[in-house]
PDB file of C-alpha atoms in Angstrom:
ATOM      1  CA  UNK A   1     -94.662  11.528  -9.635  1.00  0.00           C
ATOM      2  CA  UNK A   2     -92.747  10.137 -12.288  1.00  0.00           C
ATOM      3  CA  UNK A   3     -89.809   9.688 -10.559  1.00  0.00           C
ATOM      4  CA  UNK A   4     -86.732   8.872 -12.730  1.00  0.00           C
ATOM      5  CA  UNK A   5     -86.888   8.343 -16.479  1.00  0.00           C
ATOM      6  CA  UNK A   6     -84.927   7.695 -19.156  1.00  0.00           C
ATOM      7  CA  UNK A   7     -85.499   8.379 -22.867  1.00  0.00           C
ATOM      8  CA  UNK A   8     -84.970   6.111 -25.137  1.00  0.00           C
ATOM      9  CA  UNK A   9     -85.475   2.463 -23.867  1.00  0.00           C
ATOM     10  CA  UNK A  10     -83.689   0.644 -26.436  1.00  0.00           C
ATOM     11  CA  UNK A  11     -81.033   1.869 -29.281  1.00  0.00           C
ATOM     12  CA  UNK A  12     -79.134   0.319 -31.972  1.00  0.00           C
ATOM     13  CA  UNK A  13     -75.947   2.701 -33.308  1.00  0.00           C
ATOM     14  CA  UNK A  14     -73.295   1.734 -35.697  1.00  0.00           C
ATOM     15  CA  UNK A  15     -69.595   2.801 -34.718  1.00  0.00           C
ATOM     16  CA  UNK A  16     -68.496   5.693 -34.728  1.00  0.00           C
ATOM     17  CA  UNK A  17     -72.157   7.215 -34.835  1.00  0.00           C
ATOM     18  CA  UNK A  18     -73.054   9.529 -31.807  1.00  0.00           C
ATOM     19  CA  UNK A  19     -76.141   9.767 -29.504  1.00  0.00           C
ATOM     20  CA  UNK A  20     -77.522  11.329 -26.376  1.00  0.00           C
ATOM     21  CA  UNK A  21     -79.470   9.366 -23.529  1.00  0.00           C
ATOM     22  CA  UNK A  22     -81.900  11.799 -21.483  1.00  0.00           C
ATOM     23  CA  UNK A  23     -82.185  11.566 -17.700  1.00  0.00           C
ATOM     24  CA  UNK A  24     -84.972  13.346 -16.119  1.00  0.00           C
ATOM     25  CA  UNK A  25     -86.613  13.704 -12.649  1.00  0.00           C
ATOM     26  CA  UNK A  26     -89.419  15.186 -11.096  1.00  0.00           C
ATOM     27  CA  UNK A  27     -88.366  14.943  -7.392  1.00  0.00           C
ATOM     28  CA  UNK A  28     -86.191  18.061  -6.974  1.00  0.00           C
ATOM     29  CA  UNK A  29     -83.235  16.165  -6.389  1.00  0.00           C
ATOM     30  CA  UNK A  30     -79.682  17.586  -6.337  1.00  0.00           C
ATOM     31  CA  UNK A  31     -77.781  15.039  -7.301  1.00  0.00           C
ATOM     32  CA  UNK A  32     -77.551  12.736 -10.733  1.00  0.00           C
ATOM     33  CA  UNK A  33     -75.786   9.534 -11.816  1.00  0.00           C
ATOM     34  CA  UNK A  34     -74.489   8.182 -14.686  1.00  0.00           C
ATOM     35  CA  UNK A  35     -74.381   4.055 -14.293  1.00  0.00           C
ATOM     36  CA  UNK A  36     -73.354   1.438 -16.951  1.00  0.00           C
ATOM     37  CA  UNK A  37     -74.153  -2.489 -16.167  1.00  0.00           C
ATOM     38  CA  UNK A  38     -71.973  -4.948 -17.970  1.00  0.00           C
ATOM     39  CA  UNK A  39     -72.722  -8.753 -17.094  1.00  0.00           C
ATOM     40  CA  UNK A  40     -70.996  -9.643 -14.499  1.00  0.00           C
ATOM     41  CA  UNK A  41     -69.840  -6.442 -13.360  1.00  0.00           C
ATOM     42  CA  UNK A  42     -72.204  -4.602 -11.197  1.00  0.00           C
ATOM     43  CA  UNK A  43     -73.151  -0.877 -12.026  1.00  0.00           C
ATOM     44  CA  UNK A  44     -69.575   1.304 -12.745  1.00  0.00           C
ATOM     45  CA  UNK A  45     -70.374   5.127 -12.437  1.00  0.00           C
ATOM     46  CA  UNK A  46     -70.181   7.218 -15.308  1.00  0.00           C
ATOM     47  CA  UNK A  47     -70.672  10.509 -14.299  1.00  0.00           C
ATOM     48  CA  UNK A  48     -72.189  12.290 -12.020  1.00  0.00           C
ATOM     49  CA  UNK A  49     -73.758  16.082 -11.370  1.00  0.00           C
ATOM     50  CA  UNK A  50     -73.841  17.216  -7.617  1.00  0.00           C
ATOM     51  CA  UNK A  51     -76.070  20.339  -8.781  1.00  0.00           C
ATOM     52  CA  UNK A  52     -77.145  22.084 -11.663  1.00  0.00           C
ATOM     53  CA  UNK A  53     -74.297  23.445 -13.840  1.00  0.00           C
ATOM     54  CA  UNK A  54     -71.677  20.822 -12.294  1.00  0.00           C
ATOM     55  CA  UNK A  55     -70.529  17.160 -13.747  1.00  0.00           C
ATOM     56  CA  UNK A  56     -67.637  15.238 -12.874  1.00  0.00           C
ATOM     57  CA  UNK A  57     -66.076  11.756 -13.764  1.00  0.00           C
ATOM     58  CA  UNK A  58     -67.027   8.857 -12.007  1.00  0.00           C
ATOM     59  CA  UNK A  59     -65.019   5.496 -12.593  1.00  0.00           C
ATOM     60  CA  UNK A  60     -65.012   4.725 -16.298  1.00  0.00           C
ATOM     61  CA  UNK A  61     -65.759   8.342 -18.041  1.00  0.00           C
ATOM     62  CA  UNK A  62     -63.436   7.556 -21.161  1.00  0.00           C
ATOM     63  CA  UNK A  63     -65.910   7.794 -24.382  1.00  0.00           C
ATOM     64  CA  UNK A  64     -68.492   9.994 -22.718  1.00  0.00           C
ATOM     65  CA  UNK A  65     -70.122  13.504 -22.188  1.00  0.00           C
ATOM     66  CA  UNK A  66     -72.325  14.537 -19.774  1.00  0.00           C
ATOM     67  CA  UNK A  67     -74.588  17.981 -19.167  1.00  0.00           C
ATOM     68  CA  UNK A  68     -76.386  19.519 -16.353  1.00  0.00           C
ATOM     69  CA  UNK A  69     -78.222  22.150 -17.917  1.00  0.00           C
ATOM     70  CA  UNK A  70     -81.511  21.708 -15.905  1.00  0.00           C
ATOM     71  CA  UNK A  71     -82.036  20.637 -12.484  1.00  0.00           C
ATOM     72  CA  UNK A  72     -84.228  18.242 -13.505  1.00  0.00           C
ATOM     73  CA  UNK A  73     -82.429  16.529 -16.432  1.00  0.00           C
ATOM     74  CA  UNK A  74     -79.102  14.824 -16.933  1.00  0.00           C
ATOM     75  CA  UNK A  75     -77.820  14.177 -20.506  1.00  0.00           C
ATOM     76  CA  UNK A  76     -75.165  11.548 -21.074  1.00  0.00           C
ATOM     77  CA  UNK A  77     -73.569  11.830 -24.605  1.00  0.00           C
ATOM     78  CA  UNK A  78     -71.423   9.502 -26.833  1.00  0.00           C
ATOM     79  CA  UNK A  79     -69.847  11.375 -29.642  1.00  0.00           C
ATOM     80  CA  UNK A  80     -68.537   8.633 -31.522  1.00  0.00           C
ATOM     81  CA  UNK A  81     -69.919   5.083 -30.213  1.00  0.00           C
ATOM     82  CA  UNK A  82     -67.588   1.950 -29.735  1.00  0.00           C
ATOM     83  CA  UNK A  83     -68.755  -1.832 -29.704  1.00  0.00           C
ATOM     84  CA  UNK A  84     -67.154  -1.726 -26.096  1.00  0.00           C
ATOM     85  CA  UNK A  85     -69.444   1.332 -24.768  1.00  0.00           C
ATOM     86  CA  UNK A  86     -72.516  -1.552 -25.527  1.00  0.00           C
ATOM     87  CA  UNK A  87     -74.125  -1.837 -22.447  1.00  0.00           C
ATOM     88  CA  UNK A  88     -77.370  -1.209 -20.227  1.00  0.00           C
ATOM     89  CA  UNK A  89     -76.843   2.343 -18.862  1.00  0.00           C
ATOM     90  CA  UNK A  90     -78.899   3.377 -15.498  1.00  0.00           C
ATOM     91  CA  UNK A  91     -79.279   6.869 -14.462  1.00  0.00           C
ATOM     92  CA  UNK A  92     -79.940   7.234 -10.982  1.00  0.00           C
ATOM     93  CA  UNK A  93     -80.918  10.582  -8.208  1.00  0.00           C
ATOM     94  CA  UNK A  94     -80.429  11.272  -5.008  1.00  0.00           C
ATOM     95  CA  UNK A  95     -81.723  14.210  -2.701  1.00  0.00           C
ATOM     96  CA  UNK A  96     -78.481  15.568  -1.135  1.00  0.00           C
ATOM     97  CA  UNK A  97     -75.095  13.297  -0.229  1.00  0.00           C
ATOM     98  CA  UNK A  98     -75.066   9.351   0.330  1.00  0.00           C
ATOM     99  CA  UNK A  99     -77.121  10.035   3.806  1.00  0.00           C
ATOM    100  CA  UNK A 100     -80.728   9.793   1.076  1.00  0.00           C
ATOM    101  CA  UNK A 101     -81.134   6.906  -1.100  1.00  0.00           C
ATOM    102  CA  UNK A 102     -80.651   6.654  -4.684  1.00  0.00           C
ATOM    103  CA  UNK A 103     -83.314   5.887  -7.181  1.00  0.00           C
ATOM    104  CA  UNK A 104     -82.900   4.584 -10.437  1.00  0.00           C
ATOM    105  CA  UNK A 105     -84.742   4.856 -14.033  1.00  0.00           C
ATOM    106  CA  UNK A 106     -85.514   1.694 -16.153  1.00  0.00           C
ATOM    107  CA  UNK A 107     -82.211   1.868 -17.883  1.00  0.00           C
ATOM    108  CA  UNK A 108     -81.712   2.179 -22.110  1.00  0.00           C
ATOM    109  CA  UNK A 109     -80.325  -0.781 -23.319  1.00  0.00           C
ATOM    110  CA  UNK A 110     -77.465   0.389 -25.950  1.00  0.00           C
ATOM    111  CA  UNK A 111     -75.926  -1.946 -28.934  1.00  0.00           C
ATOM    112  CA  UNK A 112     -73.335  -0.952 -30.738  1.00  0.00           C
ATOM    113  CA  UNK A 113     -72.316  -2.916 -34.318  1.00  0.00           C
TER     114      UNK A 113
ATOM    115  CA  UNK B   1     -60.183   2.216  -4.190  1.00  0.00           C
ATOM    116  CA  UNK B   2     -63.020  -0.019  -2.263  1.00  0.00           C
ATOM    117  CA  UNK B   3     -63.712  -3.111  -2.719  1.00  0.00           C
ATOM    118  CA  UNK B   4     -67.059  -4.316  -2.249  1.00  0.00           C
ATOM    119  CA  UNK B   5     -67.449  -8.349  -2.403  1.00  0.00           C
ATOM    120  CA  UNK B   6     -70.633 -10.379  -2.413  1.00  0.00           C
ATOM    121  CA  UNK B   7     -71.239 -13.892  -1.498  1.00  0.00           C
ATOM    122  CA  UNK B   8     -73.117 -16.215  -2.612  1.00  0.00           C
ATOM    123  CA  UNK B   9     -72.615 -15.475  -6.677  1.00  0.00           C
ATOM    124  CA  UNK B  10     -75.750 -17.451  -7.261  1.00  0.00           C
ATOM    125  CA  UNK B  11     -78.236 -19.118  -4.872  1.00  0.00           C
ATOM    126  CA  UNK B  12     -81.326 -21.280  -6.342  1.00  0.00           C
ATOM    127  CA  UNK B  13     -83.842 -21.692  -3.557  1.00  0.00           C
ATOM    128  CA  UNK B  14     -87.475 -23.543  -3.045  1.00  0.00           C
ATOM    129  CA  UNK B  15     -90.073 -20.937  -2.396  1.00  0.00           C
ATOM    130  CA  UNK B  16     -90.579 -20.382   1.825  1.00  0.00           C
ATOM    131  CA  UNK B  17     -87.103 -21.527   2.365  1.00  0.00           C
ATOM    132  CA  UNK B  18     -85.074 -18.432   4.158  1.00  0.00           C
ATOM    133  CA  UNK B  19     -81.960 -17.233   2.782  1.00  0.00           C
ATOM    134  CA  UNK B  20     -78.601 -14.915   3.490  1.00  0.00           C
ATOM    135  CA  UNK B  21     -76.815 -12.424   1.578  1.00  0.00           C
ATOM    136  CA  UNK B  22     -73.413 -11.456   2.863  1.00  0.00           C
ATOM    137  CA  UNK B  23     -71.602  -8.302   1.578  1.00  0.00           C
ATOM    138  CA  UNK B  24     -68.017  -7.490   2.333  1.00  0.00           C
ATOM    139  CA  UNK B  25     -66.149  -3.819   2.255  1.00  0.00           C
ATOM    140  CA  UNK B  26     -62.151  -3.113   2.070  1.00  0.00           C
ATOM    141  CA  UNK B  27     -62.806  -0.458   4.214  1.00  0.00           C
ATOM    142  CA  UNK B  28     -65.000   1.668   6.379  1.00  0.00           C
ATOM    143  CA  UNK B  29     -67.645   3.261   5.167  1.00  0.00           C
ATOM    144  CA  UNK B  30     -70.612   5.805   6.506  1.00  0.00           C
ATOM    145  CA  UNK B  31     -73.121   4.981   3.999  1.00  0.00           C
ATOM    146  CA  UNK B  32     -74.532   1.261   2.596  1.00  0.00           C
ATOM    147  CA  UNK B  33     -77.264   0.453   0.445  1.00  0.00           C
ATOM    148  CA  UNK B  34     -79.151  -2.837  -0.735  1.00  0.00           C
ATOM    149  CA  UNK B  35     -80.891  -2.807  -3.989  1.00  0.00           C
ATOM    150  CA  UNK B  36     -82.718  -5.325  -5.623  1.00  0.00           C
ATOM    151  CA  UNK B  37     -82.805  -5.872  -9.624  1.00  0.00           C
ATOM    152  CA  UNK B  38     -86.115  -7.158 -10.744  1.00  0.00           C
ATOM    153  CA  UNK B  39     -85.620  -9.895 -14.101  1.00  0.00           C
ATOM    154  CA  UNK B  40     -87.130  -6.794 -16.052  1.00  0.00           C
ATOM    155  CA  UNK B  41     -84.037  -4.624 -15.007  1.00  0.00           C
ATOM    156  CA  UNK B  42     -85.453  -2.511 -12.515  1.00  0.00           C
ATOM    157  CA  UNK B  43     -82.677  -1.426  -9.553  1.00  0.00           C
ATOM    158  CA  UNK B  44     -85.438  -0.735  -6.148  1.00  0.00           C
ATOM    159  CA  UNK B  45     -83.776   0.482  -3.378  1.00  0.00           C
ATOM    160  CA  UNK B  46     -84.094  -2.023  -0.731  1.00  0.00           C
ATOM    161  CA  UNK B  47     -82.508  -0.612   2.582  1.00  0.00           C
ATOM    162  CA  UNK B  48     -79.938   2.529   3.144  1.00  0.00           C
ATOM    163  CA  UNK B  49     -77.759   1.066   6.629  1.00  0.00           C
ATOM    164  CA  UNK B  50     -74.759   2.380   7.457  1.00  0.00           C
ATOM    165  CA  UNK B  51     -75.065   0.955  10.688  1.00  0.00           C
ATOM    166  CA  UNK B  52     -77.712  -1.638  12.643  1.00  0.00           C
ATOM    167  CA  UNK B  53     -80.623  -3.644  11.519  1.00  0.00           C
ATOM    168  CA  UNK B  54     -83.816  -2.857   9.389  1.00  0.00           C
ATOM    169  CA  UNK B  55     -86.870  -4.833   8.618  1.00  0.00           C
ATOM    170  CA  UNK B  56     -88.980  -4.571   6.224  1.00  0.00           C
ATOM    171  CA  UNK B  57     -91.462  -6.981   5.950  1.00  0.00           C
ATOM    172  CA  UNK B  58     -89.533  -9.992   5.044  1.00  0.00           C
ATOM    173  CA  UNK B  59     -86.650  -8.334   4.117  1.00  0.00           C
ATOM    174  CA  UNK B  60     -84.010  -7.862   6.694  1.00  0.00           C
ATOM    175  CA  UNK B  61     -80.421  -6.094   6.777  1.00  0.00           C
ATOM    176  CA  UNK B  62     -77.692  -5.688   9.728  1.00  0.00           C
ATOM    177  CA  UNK B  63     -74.360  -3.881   8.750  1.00  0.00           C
ATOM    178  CA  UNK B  64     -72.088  -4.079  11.558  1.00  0.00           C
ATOM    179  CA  UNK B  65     -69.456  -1.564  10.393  1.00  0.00           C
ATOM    180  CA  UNK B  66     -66.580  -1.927  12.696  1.00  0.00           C
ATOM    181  CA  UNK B  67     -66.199  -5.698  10.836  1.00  0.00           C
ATOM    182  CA  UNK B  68     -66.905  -4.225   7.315  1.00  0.00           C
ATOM    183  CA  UNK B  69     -69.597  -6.518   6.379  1.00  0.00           C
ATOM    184  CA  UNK B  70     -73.722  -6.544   6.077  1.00  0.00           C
ATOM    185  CA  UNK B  71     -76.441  -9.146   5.794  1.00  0.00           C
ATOM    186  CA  UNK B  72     -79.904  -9.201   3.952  1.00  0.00           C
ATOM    187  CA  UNK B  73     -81.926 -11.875   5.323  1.00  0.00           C
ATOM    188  CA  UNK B  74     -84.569 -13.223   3.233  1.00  0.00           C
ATOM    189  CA  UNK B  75     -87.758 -14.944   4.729  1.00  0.00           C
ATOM    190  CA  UNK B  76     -89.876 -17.270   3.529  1.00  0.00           C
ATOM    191  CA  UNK B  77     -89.043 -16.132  -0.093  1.00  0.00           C
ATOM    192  CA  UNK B  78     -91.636 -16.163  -2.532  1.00  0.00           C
ATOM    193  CA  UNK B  79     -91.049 -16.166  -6.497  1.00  0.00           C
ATOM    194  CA  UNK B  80     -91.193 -12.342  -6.486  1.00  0.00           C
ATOM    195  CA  UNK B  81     -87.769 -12.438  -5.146  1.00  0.00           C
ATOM    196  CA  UNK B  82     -85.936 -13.594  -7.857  1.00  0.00           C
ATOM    197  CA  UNK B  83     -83.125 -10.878  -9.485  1.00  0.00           C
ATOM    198  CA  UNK B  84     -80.049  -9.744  -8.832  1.00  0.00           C
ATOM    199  CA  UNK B  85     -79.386  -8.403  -4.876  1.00  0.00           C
ATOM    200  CA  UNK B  86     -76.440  -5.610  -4.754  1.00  0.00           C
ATOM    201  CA  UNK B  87     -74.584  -4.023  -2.296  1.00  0.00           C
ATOM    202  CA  UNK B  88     -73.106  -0.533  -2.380  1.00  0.00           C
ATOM    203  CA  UNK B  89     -70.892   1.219  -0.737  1.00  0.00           C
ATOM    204  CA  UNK B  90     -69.765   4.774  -0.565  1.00  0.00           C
ATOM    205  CA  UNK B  91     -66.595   5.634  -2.091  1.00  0.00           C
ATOM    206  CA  UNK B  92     -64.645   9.227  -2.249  1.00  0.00           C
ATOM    207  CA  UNK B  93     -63.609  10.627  -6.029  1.00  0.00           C
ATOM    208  CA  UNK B  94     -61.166  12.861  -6.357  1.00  0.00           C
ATOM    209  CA  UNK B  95     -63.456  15.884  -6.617  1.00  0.00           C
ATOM    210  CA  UNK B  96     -63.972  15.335  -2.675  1.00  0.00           C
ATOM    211  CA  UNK B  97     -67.873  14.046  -3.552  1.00  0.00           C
ATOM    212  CA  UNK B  98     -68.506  10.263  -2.668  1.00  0.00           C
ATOM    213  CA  UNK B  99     -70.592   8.178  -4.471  1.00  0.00           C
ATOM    214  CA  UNK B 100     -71.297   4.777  -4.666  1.00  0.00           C
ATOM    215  CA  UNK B 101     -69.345   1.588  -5.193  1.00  0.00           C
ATOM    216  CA  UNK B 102     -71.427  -1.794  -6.190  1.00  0.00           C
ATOM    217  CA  UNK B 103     -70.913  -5.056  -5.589  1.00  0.00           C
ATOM    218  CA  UNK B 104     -71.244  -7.648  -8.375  1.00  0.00           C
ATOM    219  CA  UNK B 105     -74.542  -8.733  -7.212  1.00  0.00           C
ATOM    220  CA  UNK B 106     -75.977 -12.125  -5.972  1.00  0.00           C
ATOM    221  CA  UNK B 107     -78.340 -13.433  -8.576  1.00  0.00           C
ATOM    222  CA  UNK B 108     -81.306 -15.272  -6.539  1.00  0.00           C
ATOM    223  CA  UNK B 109     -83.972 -17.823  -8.048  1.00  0.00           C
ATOM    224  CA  UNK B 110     -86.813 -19.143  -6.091  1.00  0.00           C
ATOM    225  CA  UNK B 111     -88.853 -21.644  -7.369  1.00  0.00           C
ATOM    226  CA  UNK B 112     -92.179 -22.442  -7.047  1.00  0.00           C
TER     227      UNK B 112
END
């Protein structure tokens, strides 16, 4: 098993440009995360999925998209990147609820100019 | 919301000294996590413990809720230690779903 992986590992965008970071996972889990890291901060959740088809807004969703299409993937989007939104972003699954652990992917390490 | 706060910020230890990791909650919780980050990034679950004491290997971690607090005891540390240590707790959103609520870490450095 892969486990969780993200796609891509590193990324340079100019303002105002937009991207998607892909989230996938081979362990049939239900639910999906949406972590940025800023130094100093800890992890702050994005968004997260509790299924396929579902999202909602975690604790800093301002400037970002997110879609469940697949059980197995989560995408996180940024239509129109900001110098703030540079950051190391970590996606993260779980089987069910906060009884299983979470595991995380590698992380994609995001600059914005 | 809750606040999660971690003590020591930063701890610099000489390898096969033992060390302690204290993490304290606003509030009660039913679900706690310790994760280490690897200096490559990499966030490995180290313990999920609500409640009680686990081992593992020379790794320990005792969460006694009713104080809102938790240890990770480190043993004779070796270099392989060294990261970042964070706590998490579990927090309710709005939409009724909890998730987790980090810490801002303990960074650790054991040296040889």
């Amino acid at each position: 098993n892969a486990g969780v992986t993200q796609t891509p590992k590193f990324r340079v965008l100019k303002t105002g440009q937009s991207m998607t970071l892909l989230c996938a996972q081979d362990m049939n889990h239900e639910y999906m995360y949406w972590y940025r890291q800023d130094p100093g901060m800890g992890l702050r959740l994005i968004h997260y999925s509790v299924g396929e088809g579902t999202t909602a807004k975690g604790e800093v969703p301002d400037g970002y998209n997110v879609s469940r299409l697949k059980k197995q993937n989560f995408l996180l989007g940024l239509e129109s990147a900001a110098p703030s939104q540079t950051s190391v972003y970590f996606c993260a699954s779980s089987y069910s609820d906060l009884s299983y652990e979470q595991y995380f992917g590698p992380g994609t390490r995001l600059t914005v100019t | 919301g809750i606040q999660v706060e971690q003590s020591p910020p930063d701890l610099i230890l000489q390898e096969g000294a033992n060390s302690t990791l204290r993490c304290n909650f606003s509030d009660s919780v039913n679900n706690l996590q310790w994760f280490h980050q690897n200096p490559w990034g990499q966030l490995i679950n180290l313990f999920y413990i609500p409640s009680g004491t686990k081992q593992n290997g020379r790794l320990s971690a005792t969460t006694v809720a009713t104080e809102r607090y938790s240890l990770l005891y480190i043993s004779s540390s070796q270099t392989t230690d060294s990261g970042v240590y964070f706590c998490a707790v579990e927090s309710f959103m709005n939409s009724g779903y909890s998730t987790l609520t980090f810490g801002k870490g303990t960074m650790l450095l054991v040296s040889p």
